[in-house]
Amino acid sequence: MKKMTKISIITLLTVLFISVFSVVVFAEGASGDPTGVKAATVNQITAQIAGKPTSSEITTQIAKNTLGVNYVWVLMTGMLIFFFQCGFAMVETGFCRSKNALHTMAMNFMVFVVGAIGYFLVGFAIQFGGVGGWASLGSGVATLNHEVSIAGWGIFGTKGLALASGGTYDVGVYALFFFQMVFMDTTCTIPTGSMAERVKFSVVVINSFFVSMIFYPLFGNWVWGGGWLAQLGVRAGLGHGVVDFAGSAVVHSMGGMMALAGAIVIGPRIGKFRKDGTAVAFPGHDIPMAIVGTIILFFCWFAFNAGSTTNATDLRLAVVATNTMIAGAVGGFTAMMYMWLRYGKPDPSMMCNGALAGLVAITAPCAFVNGISSFIIGIISGILVCISVRVFEDKFKIDDPVGAISVHCVNGVFGVLAVGLFADGTYGDGLNGIKGGVIGLFYGGGFKQLEAQLICVAVLIVWGFGLSYLFYKVLNKTMGLRVSAQVEIDGLDVPEMGMLAYPDFALNPDNIEISSSIKERMIHPKK
């Protein structure tokens, strides 16, 4: 009975406590603002007379709120784009052999820390120092107002050196720099894939400074900074001038052209081609890692493309993000089916590259095309990447360990041309100073926009490939691009990095005896 009494008392107290607690909680909840309706009132507007703002003060507050939302959008998408480095590092490392894993991974991080310095000191000013304004980021960007031109054609900017010159210590300028820096970094990363497993780490350091300070910013100025390619519409009547919404040309084609030049100058890996010219497969050591890297890149690509609106209130970003998803998915599916039907297996590595190819190809036209066009672009890019990988390797004997040339160069160029073919005229009013939407050949726009895009491709070949080839030739003559044959055979991790990626799985060389004759045959195989 005593036990029952104790239990009853405890139960009674528990019920009483819950009842009192519930009353207090519900009373507090009733006095709150769970819908947020009361939060935004006239009292939140900064005014000289509290609670009685003027129309001018209300307008100012609305403008500040809009800019604030835009800044959050630009900075958050920029942060996501930075995570590209993780995706690229995993894709490239997974496609390479284990003896070079640390070297490959380290290159992909190093290009960021080096590229950020070069772009901060010089590159940003060259690219955007004469842009003259950026409406979605506020009036402060107007301080970037000095463009060096020849006969009225913009060549490069000068304001914004180290984010300090010419009054550019401004929140809008800083937001623009933050967002654009991670785009430049993608271009820095791409050549590391085509030259992987034999390039010196020191060469990639120099290359990253070159890309961030000269190579990328100049071309970026011509397309995005108000330069001469963007002026082809206003000054030459070629559509809207060169149109590249998020970087098929500026980012991916430029990086792809550099990857092509680098692979040609540095030459193939030891043992890649037999005496008869046929290629030897060098399987990647961790394809699952490459798949995860591809998924990361796919996710970040939504920020890459949709973030390029730089305007959170531009509702077209829904079209941009959806087109990005469609083209990437269709590209991956098409490449998978192509390999499955032709070679009997779906080939996960080509499925990854197919998805990346679709993403690269849609990057320029993503804001100007509809879903059906995105689907078609994805199909074409998936086929292009499969065919071009074989052509570069079998016909031209170019060794590209990760397929960077086919993904970024070939499909980057296709993406540039896709604008002139598939743009449907529903978006782009006022772009590059031209009224009306961007419209391509297939939607009744004629050849004008396509002509501008073709000029862009020609410049990509001359500037992107030509300058890269010259740059690598000079480096090869002065310091050499590739490691020694012995280092390449042993693996670049220890000689270049001083440590192994996987020390627990490495054989101890002190316990291994390899005859000098075997070493000689490895370094100098018989012809």
Coordinates of C-alpha atoms in Angstrom, one line a residue:
M1 CA 0.0 0.0 0.0
K2 CA 2.8 2.4 0.9
K3 CA 4.4 1.7 -2.5
M4 CA 1.1 2.4 -4.3
T5 CA 0.8 5.6 -2.3
K6 CA 4.3 6.7 -3.3
I7 CA 3.6 5.9 -7.0
S8 CA 0.3 7.8 -6.9
I9 CA 2.0 10.9 -5.4
I10 CA 4.8 10.8 -8.0
T11 CA 2.2 10.4 -10.8
L12 CA 0.1 13.3 -9.4
L13 CA 3.1 15.6 -9.1
T14 CA 4.2 14.6 -12.7
V15 CA 0.8 15.4 -14.1
L16 CA 0.7 18.7 -12.2
F17 CA 4.2 19.7 -13.4
I18 CA 3.3 19.0 -17.0
S19 CA 0.1 20.9 -16.7
V20 CA 1.7 24.0 -15.3
F21 CA 4.6 23.8 -17.7
S22 CA 2.2 23.5 -20.7
V23 CA 0.2 26.5 -19.6
V24 CA 3.4 28.6 -19.3
V25 CA 4.7 27.4 -22.6
F26 CA 1.4 28.0 -24.5
A27 CA 1.0 31.4 -22.9
E28 CA 4.5 32.3 -24.0
G29 CA 3.9 31.0 -27.5
A30 CA 0.7 32.9 -27.8
S31 CA 2.5 36.2 -27.1
G32 CA 5.2 35.5 -29.7
D33 CA 5.2 35.9 -33.5
P34 CA 5.5 32.4 -35.0
T35 CA 4.6 33.6 -38.5
G36 CA 7.0 36.5 -38.6
V37 CA 4.3 38.9 -39.6
K38 CA 5.0 41.3 -36.8
A39 CA 8.8 41.2 -37.2
A40 CA 8.9 43.4 -40.3
T41 CA 7.3 46.7 -39.3
V42 CA 7.9 50.3 -40.0
N43 CA 9.9 50.4 -36.8
Q44 CA 12.6 48.4 -38.4
I45 CA 13.3 51.1 -40.9
T46 CA 16.1 53.5 -40.0
A47 CA 14.6 56.9 -39.8
Q48 CA 15.3 60.3 -38.3
I49 CA 11.9 60.2 -36.7
A50 CA 11.4 56.7 -35.2
G51 CA 8.4 54.9 -36.6
K52 CA 7.7 57.7 -39.1
P53 CA 10.1 57.1 -42.1
T54 CA 9.9 59.2 -45.2
S55 CA 9.4 57.7 -48.6
S56 CA 13.0 58.4 -49.3
E57 CA 14.1 56.5 -46.2
I58 CA 11.8 53.6 -47.1
T59 CA 13.3 53.4 -50.6
T60 CA 16.8 53.5 -49.2
Q61 CA 16.0 50.6 -46.8
I62 CA 14.5 48.5 -49.6
A63 CA 17.7 49.1 -51.7
K64 CA 19.9 48.1 -48.7
N65 CA 17.8 45.0 -48.1
T66 CA 18.1 44.0 -51.8
L67 CA 21.9 44.5 -51.8
G68 CA 22.1 42.6 -48.6
V69 CA 20.3 39.6 -50.1
N70 CA 22.5 39.8 -53.2
Y71 CA 25.7 39.9 -51.2
V72 CA 24.6 36.8 -49.2
W73 CA 23.8 35.1 -52.5
V74 CA 27.1 36.0 -54.1
L75 CA 29.2 35.1 -51.1
M76 CA 27.4 31.8 -50.4
T77 CA 27.6 30.6 -53.9
G78 CA 31.2 31.7 -54.0
M79 CA 31.9 29.6 -51.0
L80 CA 30.3 26.6 -52.7
I81 CA 32.3 27.1 -55.8
F82 CA 35.4 27.1 -53.7
F83 CA 34.5 23.5 -52.8
F84 CA 35.2 22.8 -56.5
Q85 CA 38.8 22.2 -55.4
C86 CA 37.7 19.2 -53.4
G87 CA 35.9 17.7 -56.3
F88 CA 38.7 18.3 -58.8
A89 CA 41.3 16.9 -56.3
M90 CA 39.3 13.7 -55.8
V91 CA 38.5 13.2 -59.5
E92 CA 42.1 13.7 -60.6
T93 CA 43.6 11.7 -57.8
G94 CA 41.2 8.9 -58.3
F95 CA 42.0 8.7 -62.0
C96 CA 45.8 8.6 -61.3
R97 CA 47.9 5.8 -59.9
S98 CA 48.5 5.5 -56.2
K99 CA 52.2 6.3 -56.4
N100 CA 51.3 9.9 -57.4
A101 CA 48.2 10.4 -55.3
L102 CA 49.6 12.9 -52.8
H103 CA 51.3 14.9 -55.6
T104 CA 48.1 15.2 -57.5
M105 CA 46.0 16.1 -54.5
A106 CA 48.5 18.7 -53.4
M107 CA 48.6 20.4 -56.8
N108 CA 44.8 20.9 -56.6
F109 CA 45.1 22.7 -53.3
M110 CA 48.2 24.6 -54.1
V111 CA 46.8 26.2 -57.2
F112 CA 44.2 27.9 -55.0
V113 CA 46.7 29.4 -52.5
V114 CA 49.0 30.6 -55.3
G115 CA 46.2 31.7 -57.6
A116 CA 44.4 33.7 -54.9
I117 CA 47.6 35.7 -54.3
G118 CA 48.2 36.5 -58.0
Y119 CA 44.6 37.4 -58.6
F120 CA 44.5 39.6 -55.6
L121 CA 47.7 41.5 -56.5
V122 CA 47.1 42.0 -60.2
G123 CA 44.6 39.7 -61.9
F124 CA 41.4 41.2 -60.6
A125 CA 42.4 44.7 -61.7
I126 CA 43.2 43.6 -65.2
Q127 CA 39.9 41.7 -65.5
F128 CA 37.5 44.0 -63.9
G129 CA 39.4 47.3 -63.3
G130 CA 37.4 48.9 -66.1
V131 CA 34.0 47.3 -65.8
G132 CA 32.5 50.6 -64.7
G133 CA 29.8 49.1 -62.5
W134 CA 27.9 46.0 -61.4
A135 CA 24.2 46.9 -60.7
S136 CA 23.4 44.0 -58.4
L137 CA 26.4 44.8 -56.1
G138 CA 25.8 48.5 -55.5
S139 CA 27.2 51.8 -56.7
G140 CA 30.7 51.2 -55.2
V141 CA 31.7 48.9 -58.1
A142 CA 31.6 52.0 -60.3
T143 CA 35.1 52.9 -58.9
L144 CA 36.4 50.1 -61.2
N145 CA 36.3 52.6 -64.1
H146 CA 39.6 52.7 -66.0
E147 CA 39.8 50.5 -69.0
V148 CA 42.8 50.7 -71.3
S149 CA 41.5 50.6 -74.9
I150 CA 42.7 50.7 -78.5
A151 CA 40.5 52.7 -80.8
G152 CA 37.7 52.3 -78.4
W153 CA 38.1 48.5 -78.0
G154 CA 38.6 47.5 -74.4
I155 CA 41.8 45.6 -73.6
F156 CA 42.4 45.5 -69.9
G157 CA 41.5 47.3 -66.7
T158 CA 43.8 49.0 -64.1
K159 CA 41.7 49.8 -61.0
G160 CA 41.6 47.5 -58.1
L161 CA 45.3 46.4 -57.7
A162 CA 45.5 44.6 -54.4
L163 CA 41.9 45.7 -53.8
A164 CA 43.2 49.1 -52.8
S165 CA 44.0 51.3 -55.8
G166 CA 41.5 54.0 -57.0
G167 CA 39.1 53.9 -54.1
T168 CA 38.2 50.2 -54.6
Y169 CA 38.1 49.5 -50.8
D170 CA 34.4 48.9 -51.2
V171 CA 32.0 46.2 -50.1
G172 CA 30.7 45.7 -53.7
V173 CA 34.2 45.4 -55.1
Y174 CA 35.2 42.9 -52.4
A175 CA 32.1 40.8 -53.1
L176 CA 32.8 40.8 -56.8
F177 CA 36.5 39.8 -56.2
F178 CA 35.5 37.0 -53.8
F179 CA 33.1 35.5 -56.3
Q180 CA 35.3 35.9 -59.4
M181 CA 38.5 34.6 -57.7
V182 CA 37.1 31.1 -57.3
F183 CA 36.1 31.1 -61.0
M184 CA 39.7 31.9 -61.9
D185 CA 40.9 29.1 -59.6
T186 CA 39.0 26.6 -61.7
T187 CA 41.0 27.6 -64.8
C188 CA 44.2 27.1 -62.7
T189 CA 43.2 23.6 -61.8
I190 CA 42.3 22.2 -65.2
P191 CA 45.9 21.8 -66.6
T192 CA 47.0 19.8 -63.6
G193 CA 44.9 17.0 -64.8
S194 CA 46.3 16.7 -68.3
M195 CA 49.9 16.9 -67.1
A196 CA 49.4 14.7 -64.0
E197 CA 51.9 12.0 -63.0
R198 CA 54.9 13.6 -64.7
V199 CA 54.8 17.4 -64.1
K200 CA 57.1 19.1 -61.6
F201 CA 55.3 20.7 -58.6
S202 CA 57.4 23.9 -59.1
V203 CA 56.1 24.2 -62.7
V204 CA 52.5 24.2 -61.5
V205 CA 53.4 27.0 -58.9
I206 CA 54.7 29.2 -61.7
N207 CA 51.8 28.2 -64.0
S208 CA 49.3 29.3 -61.3
F209 CA 50.9 32.7 -61.0
F210 CA 50.8 33.1 -64.8
V211 CA 47.2 32.0 -65.1
S212 CA 46.0 34.2 -62.2
M213 CA 47.9 37.4 -63.2
I214 CA 47.9 37.4 -67.0
F215 CA 46.5 34.5 -68.9
Y216 CA 43.0 34.3 -67.4
P217 CA 42.3 38.0 -66.5
L218 CA 43.0 39.4 -69.9
F219 CA 40.6 37.0 -71.7
G220 CA 38.1 37.5 -68.8
N221 CA 38.3 41.2 -69.4
W222 CA 37.5 40.8 -73.0
V223 CA 34.3 38.8 -72.3
W224 CA 33.1 39.8 -68.8
G225 CA 34.9 43.0 -68.0
G226 CA 33.5 45.1 -70.8
G227 CA 36.4 44.4 -73.2
W228 CA 36.4 44.1 -77.0
L229 CA 34.7 40.7 -77.3
A230 CA 31.8 41.9 -75.3
Q231 CA 31.7 45.0 -77.5
L232 CA 31.1 43.1 -80.7
G233 CA 27.4 43.6 -80.4
V234 CA 27.4 47.4 -79.8
R235 CA 30.3 48.2 -82.2
A236 CA 30.0 45.5 -84.9
G237 CA 26.4 44.5 -84.8
L238 CA 27.1 40.9 -83.9
G239 CA 24.2 40.0 -81.7
H240 CA 24.9 40.7 -78.1
G241 CA 28.6 40.4 -78.6
V242 CA 30.3 37.3 -77.1
V243 CA 27.9 35.8 -74.5
D244 CA 29.2 33.4 -71.9
F245 CA 26.9 33.3 -68.9
A246 CA 29.0 31.4 -66.4
G247 CA 32.2 30.4 -68.1
S248 CA 32.3 27.7 -70.9
A249 CA 34.7 30.1 -72.6
V250 CA 36.3 32.2 -69.9
V251 CA 36.8 29.4 -67.4
H252 CA 36.6 25.9 -69.0
S253 CA 37.8 26.5 -72.6
M254 CA 40.7 28.6 -71.4
G255 CA 41.7 25.9 -68.9
G256 CA 41.1 23.2 -71.5
M257 CA 43.3 25.0 -74.1
M258 CA 46.1 25.2 -71.5
A259 CA 45.6 21.6 -70.7
L260 CA 46.0 20.7 -74.4
A261 CA 49.1 22.8 -74.8
G262 CA 50.6 21.4 -71.6
A263 CA 50.0 17.8 -72.6
I264 CA 51.6 18.3 -76.0
V265 CA 54.7 20.0 -74.7
I266 CA 55.3 17.7 -71.7
G267 CA 54.7 14.5 -73.7
P268 CA 53.1 11.2 -72.7
R269 CA 53.9 9.2 -69.5
I270 CA 56.6 6.6 -69.7
G271 CA 55.2 3.4 -71.2
K272 CA 51.9 5.0 -72.3
F273 CA 52.4 4.0 -75.9
R274 CA 53.8 0.8 -77.4
K275 CA 56.2 0.7 -80.3
D276 CA 53.3 0.3 -82.7
G277 CA 51.7 3.5 -81.3
T278 CA 48.8 1.7 -79.5
A279 CA 47.9 3.1 -76.1
V280 CA 48.5 1.2 -72.8
A281 CA 45.8 1.6 -70.2
F282 CA 46.9 3.0 -66.9
P283 CA 43.9 2.4 -64.6
G284 CA 43.2 4.9 -61.9
H285 CA 43.8 3.6 -58.4
D286 CA 40.5 4.8 -56.8
I287 CA 37.6 5.2 -59.2
P288 CA 35.1 5.4 -56.2
M289 CA 37.0 8.5 -55.1
A290 CA 36.6 10.0 -58.6
I291 CA 32.9 9.3 -58.5
V292 CA 32.5 11.1 -55.2
G293 CA 34.5 14.0 -56.6
T294 CA 32.2 14.1 -59.6
I295 CA 29.2 14.3 -57.3
I296 CA 30.8 17.1 -55.4
L297 CA 31.5 19.0 -58.6
F298 CA 27.9 18.4 -59.8
F299 CA 26.6 19.9 -56.6
C300 CA 28.9 22.9 -56.7
W301 CA 28.0 23.5 -60.3
F302 CA 24.5 24.7 -59.3
A303 CA 26.3 27.5 -57.4
F304 CA 28.7 28.1 -60.3
N305 CA 25.9 28.7 -62.8
A306 CA 23.0 30.0 -60.8
G307 CA 25.4 32.2 -58.7
S308 CA 26.5 33.9 -61.9
T309 CA 23.2 35.9 -61.9
T310 CA 25.0 37.7 -58.9
N311 CA 21.4 38.7 -58.1
A312 CA 19.2 36.8 -55.7
T313 CA 16.1 38.5 -57.0
D314 CA 16.7 37.4 -60.6
L315 CA 14.2 34.6 -60.8
R316 CA 15.9 33.3 -63.9
L317 CA 18.2 31.4 -61.6
A318 CA 15.6 28.7 -61.4
V319 CA 15.9 28.1 -65.2
V320 CA 19.7 28.2 -64.8
A321 CA 19.9 25.6 -62.1
T322 CA 17.4 23.3 -63.8
N323 CA 19.2 23.5 -67.1
T324 CA 22.4 22.7 -65.3
M325 CA 20.9 19.6 -63.8
I326 CA 19.4 18.4 -67.1
A327 CA 22.5 18.8 -69.2
G328 CA 24.8 17.2 -66.6
A329 CA 22.5 14.2 -66.0
V330 CA 21.9 13.6 -69.7
G331 CA 25.7 14.0 -70.4
G332 CA 26.5 11.3 -67.9
F333 CA 23.8 9.0 -69.1
T334 CA 24.8 9.4 -72.7
A335 CA 28.4 8.7 -72.0
M336 CA 27.5 5.6 -70.0
M337 CA 25.3 4.2 -72.7
Y338 CA 27.8 5.0 -75.4
M339 CA 30.5 3.0 -73.6
W340 CA 28.1 0.2 -72.6
L341 CA 26.9 -0.3 -76.2
R342 CA 30.3 0.0 -77.8
Y343 CA 32.5 -1.8 -75.3
G344 CA 30.1 -4.0 -73.3
K345 CA 30.5 -2.2 -70.0
P346 CA 29.1 1.1 -68.7
D347 CA 32.6 2.4 -67.6
P348 CA 32.1 4.5 -64.5
S349 CA 35.0 6.8 -65.3
M350 CA 33.4 7.9 -68.6
M351 CA 30.1 8.3 -66.9
C352 CA 31.8 10.8 -64.6
N353 CA 33.4 12.6 -67.5
G354 CA 30.2 12.6 -69.4
A355 CA 28.4 14.3 -66.6
L356 CA 31.2 16.9 -66.3
A357 CA 31.1 17.4 -70.1
G358 CA 27.4 18.2 -70.0
L359 CA 28.0 20.6 -67.1
V360 CA 30.8 22.4 -69.0
A361 CA 28.8 22.6 -72.2
I362 CA 25.7 24.1 -70.5
T363 CA 27.7 26.7 -68.5
A364 CA 27.7 29.4 -71.2
P365 CA 24.1 28.9 -72.5
C366 CA 22.4 27.9 -69.2
A367 CA 20.5 31.2 -68.8
F368 CA 19.5 31.5 -72.4
V369 CA 18.0 28.1 -73.4
N370 CA 15.1 25.9 -72.4
G371 CA 14.9 22.4 -71.0
I372 CA 14.7 20.7 -74.3
S373 CA 17.8 22.5 -75.6
S374 CA 19.6 21.6 -72.4
F375 CA 18.7 17.9 -73.0
I376 CA 20.1 18.1 -76.5
I377 CA 23.2 19.8 -75.3
G378 CA 23.7 17.1 -72.8
I379 CA 23.4 14.3 -75.4
I380 CA 25.9 16.0 -77.7
S381 CA 28.4 16.6 -74.9
G382 CA 28.2 13.0 -73.7
I383 CA 29.0 11.7 -77.2
L384 CA 31.7 14.4 -77.8
V385 CA 33.6 13.5 -74.6
C386 CA 33.7 9.7 -75.5
I387 CA 34.8 10.3 -79.0
S388 CA 37.3 13.0 -78.3
V389 CA 39.1 11.0 -75.6
R390 CA 39.8 8.2 -78.2
V391 CA 40.8 10.7 -80.9
F392 CA 43.3 12.6 -78.8
E393 CA 44.8 9.4 -77.5
D394 CA 44.7 7.1 -80.5
K395 CA 45.1 9.6 -83.4
F396 CA 47.2 12.4 -81.9
K397 CA 49.0 10.3 -79.2
I398 CA 48.2 12.9 -76.5
D399 CA 48.3 11.5 -73.0
D400 CA 45.6 13.0 -70.8
P401 CA 45.3 10.9 -67.6
V402 CA 42.0 12.4 -66.5
G403 CA 40.3 13.5 -69.7
A404 CA 40.6 17.2 -69.0
I405 CA 41.1 18.2 -72.6
S406 CA 37.9 16.4 -73.8
V407 CA 35.8 17.6 -70.8
H408 CA 36.9 21.2 -70.7
C409 CA 38.4 22.2 -74.1
V410 CA 36.2 20.3 -76.5
N411 CA 32.9 20.7 -74.5
G412 CA 33.8 24.2 -73.5
V413 CA 34.1 25.2 -77.1
F414 CA 30.8 23.4 -77.9
G415 CA 29.2 25.3 -75.0
V416 CA 30.3 28.6 -76.5
L417 CA 28.8 27.7 -79.9
A418 CA 25.6 26.4 -78.2
V419 CA 24.7 30.0 -77.3
G420 CA 24.7 31.0 -80.9
L421 CA 22.6 28.0 -81.8
F422 CA 20.1 27.3 -79.0
A423 CA 19.5 30.7 -77.3
D424 CA 15.7 31.3 -77.5
G425 CA 15.5 35.0 -77.0
T426 CA 13.7 35.0 -73.6
Y427 CA 16.5 36.3 -71.5
G428 CA 19.4 38.8 -71.8
D429 CA 17.7 42.1 -72.4
G430 CA 20.3 44.8 -72.1
L431 CA 23.3 42.4 -71.9
N432 CA 26.4 44.0 -73.2
G433 CA 24.3 47.1 -74.0
I434 CA 22.0 45.4 -76.5
K435 CA 18.2 45.5 -76.2
G436 CA 16.2 42.3 -76.5
G437 CA 17.0 38.8 -75.4
V438 CA 19.9 36.7 -76.7
I439 CA 18.7 34.6 -79.7
G440 CA 20.5 32.0 -81.7
L441 CA 20.2 30.5 -85.1
F442 CA 17.7 27.7 -84.3
Y443 CA 15.2 30.3 -82.9
G444 CA 15.2 32.7 -85.8
G445 CA 18.1 34.9 -84.7
G446 CA 20.2 34.4 -87.8
F447 CA 23.9 34.0 -87.8
K448 CA 24.9 37.2 -86.0
Q449 CA 25.2 35.8 -82.5
L450 CA 26.8 32.6 -83.8
E451 CA 29.4 34.8 -85.6
A452 CA 30.3 36.5 -82.3
Q453 CA 30.6 33.1 -80.7
L454 CA 32.8 31.8 -83.5
I455 CA 35.1 34.8 -83.1
C456 CA 35.4 33.9 -79.5
V457 CA 36.4 30.3 -80.4
A458 CA 39.1 31.7 -82.7
V459 CA 40.5 33.9 -79.9
L460 CA 40.4 30.9 -77.6
I461 CA 42.6 29.0 -80.0
V462 CA 45.0 31.8 -80.7
W463 CA 45.2 33.3 -77.2
G464 CA 44.3 30.3 -75.0
F465 CA 46.2 27.6 -76.9
G466 CA 48.8 29.7 -78.6
L467 CA 50.0 31.6 -75.6
S468 CA 49.9 28.5 -73.4
Y469 CA 52.0 26.5 -75.9
L470 CA 54.6 29.3 -76.0
F471 CA 54.6 29.6 -72.2
Y472 CA 55.2 25.9 -71.7
K473 CA 57.9 25.8 -74.4
V474 CA 59.8 28.5 -72.6
L475 CA 59.4 26.8 -69.3
N476 CA 60.5 23.5 -70.8
K477 CA 63.6 25.1 -72.2
T478 CA 64.5 26.9 -69.0
M479 CA 63.6 24.6 -66.1
G480 CA 62.0 21.6 -67.7
L481 CA 58.4 20.6 -67.3
R482 CA 58.7 17.0 -66.2
V483 CA 60.4 15.1 -63.5
S484 CA 63.2 12.6 -64.3
A485 CA 62.4 9.2 -65.7
Q486 CA 63.5 7.5 -62.4
V487 CA 61.1 9.8 -60.4
E488 CA 58.3 9.1 -62.8
I489 CA 58.7 5.4 -62.5
D490 CA 59.1 5.4 -58.7
G491 CA 56.2 7.8 -58.2
L492 CA 56.2 11.6 -57.6
D493 CA 55.0 11.5 -54.0
V494 CA 58.3 11.0 -52.1
P495 CA 60.7 12.8 -54.5
E496 CA 58.4 15.8 -55.0
M497 CA 56.4 15.9 -51.7
G498 CA 58.7 14.1 -49.3
M499 CA 56.0 11.7 -48.2
L500 CA 53.6 9.0 -49.4
A501 CA 49.9 9.3 -49.7
Y502 CA 49.5 5.7 -48.4
P503 CA 52.5 4.9 -46.3
D504 CA 50.8 1.9 -44.7
F505 CA 50.5 0.1 -48.0
A506 CA 54.0 0.9 -49.3
L507 CA 56.8 -1.6 -49.6
N508 CA 59.9 -0.7 -47.6
P509 CA 62.6 -0.1 -50.2
D510 CA 65.3 -1.1 -47.6
N511 CA 64.0 -4.6 -47.7
I512 CA 63.8 -4.9 -51.5
E513 CA 66.6 -5.8 -53.7
I514 CA 66.2 -4.9 -57.4
S515 CA 69.0 -5.8 -59.8
S516 CA 70.7 -3.0 -61.7
S517 CA 69.8 -4.6 -65.0
I518 CA 66.1 -4.5 -64.1
K519 CA 66.3 -0.9 -63.1
E520 CA 68.1 -0.1 -66.3
R521 CA 65.3 -1.8 -68.4
M522 CA 62.6 0.1 -66.4
I523 CA 64.3 3.5 -67.1
H524 CA 65.4 2.8 -70.6
P525 CA 63.1 0.2 -72.2
K526 CA 64.3 -1.5 -75.4
K527 CA 62.8 -0.1 -78.6

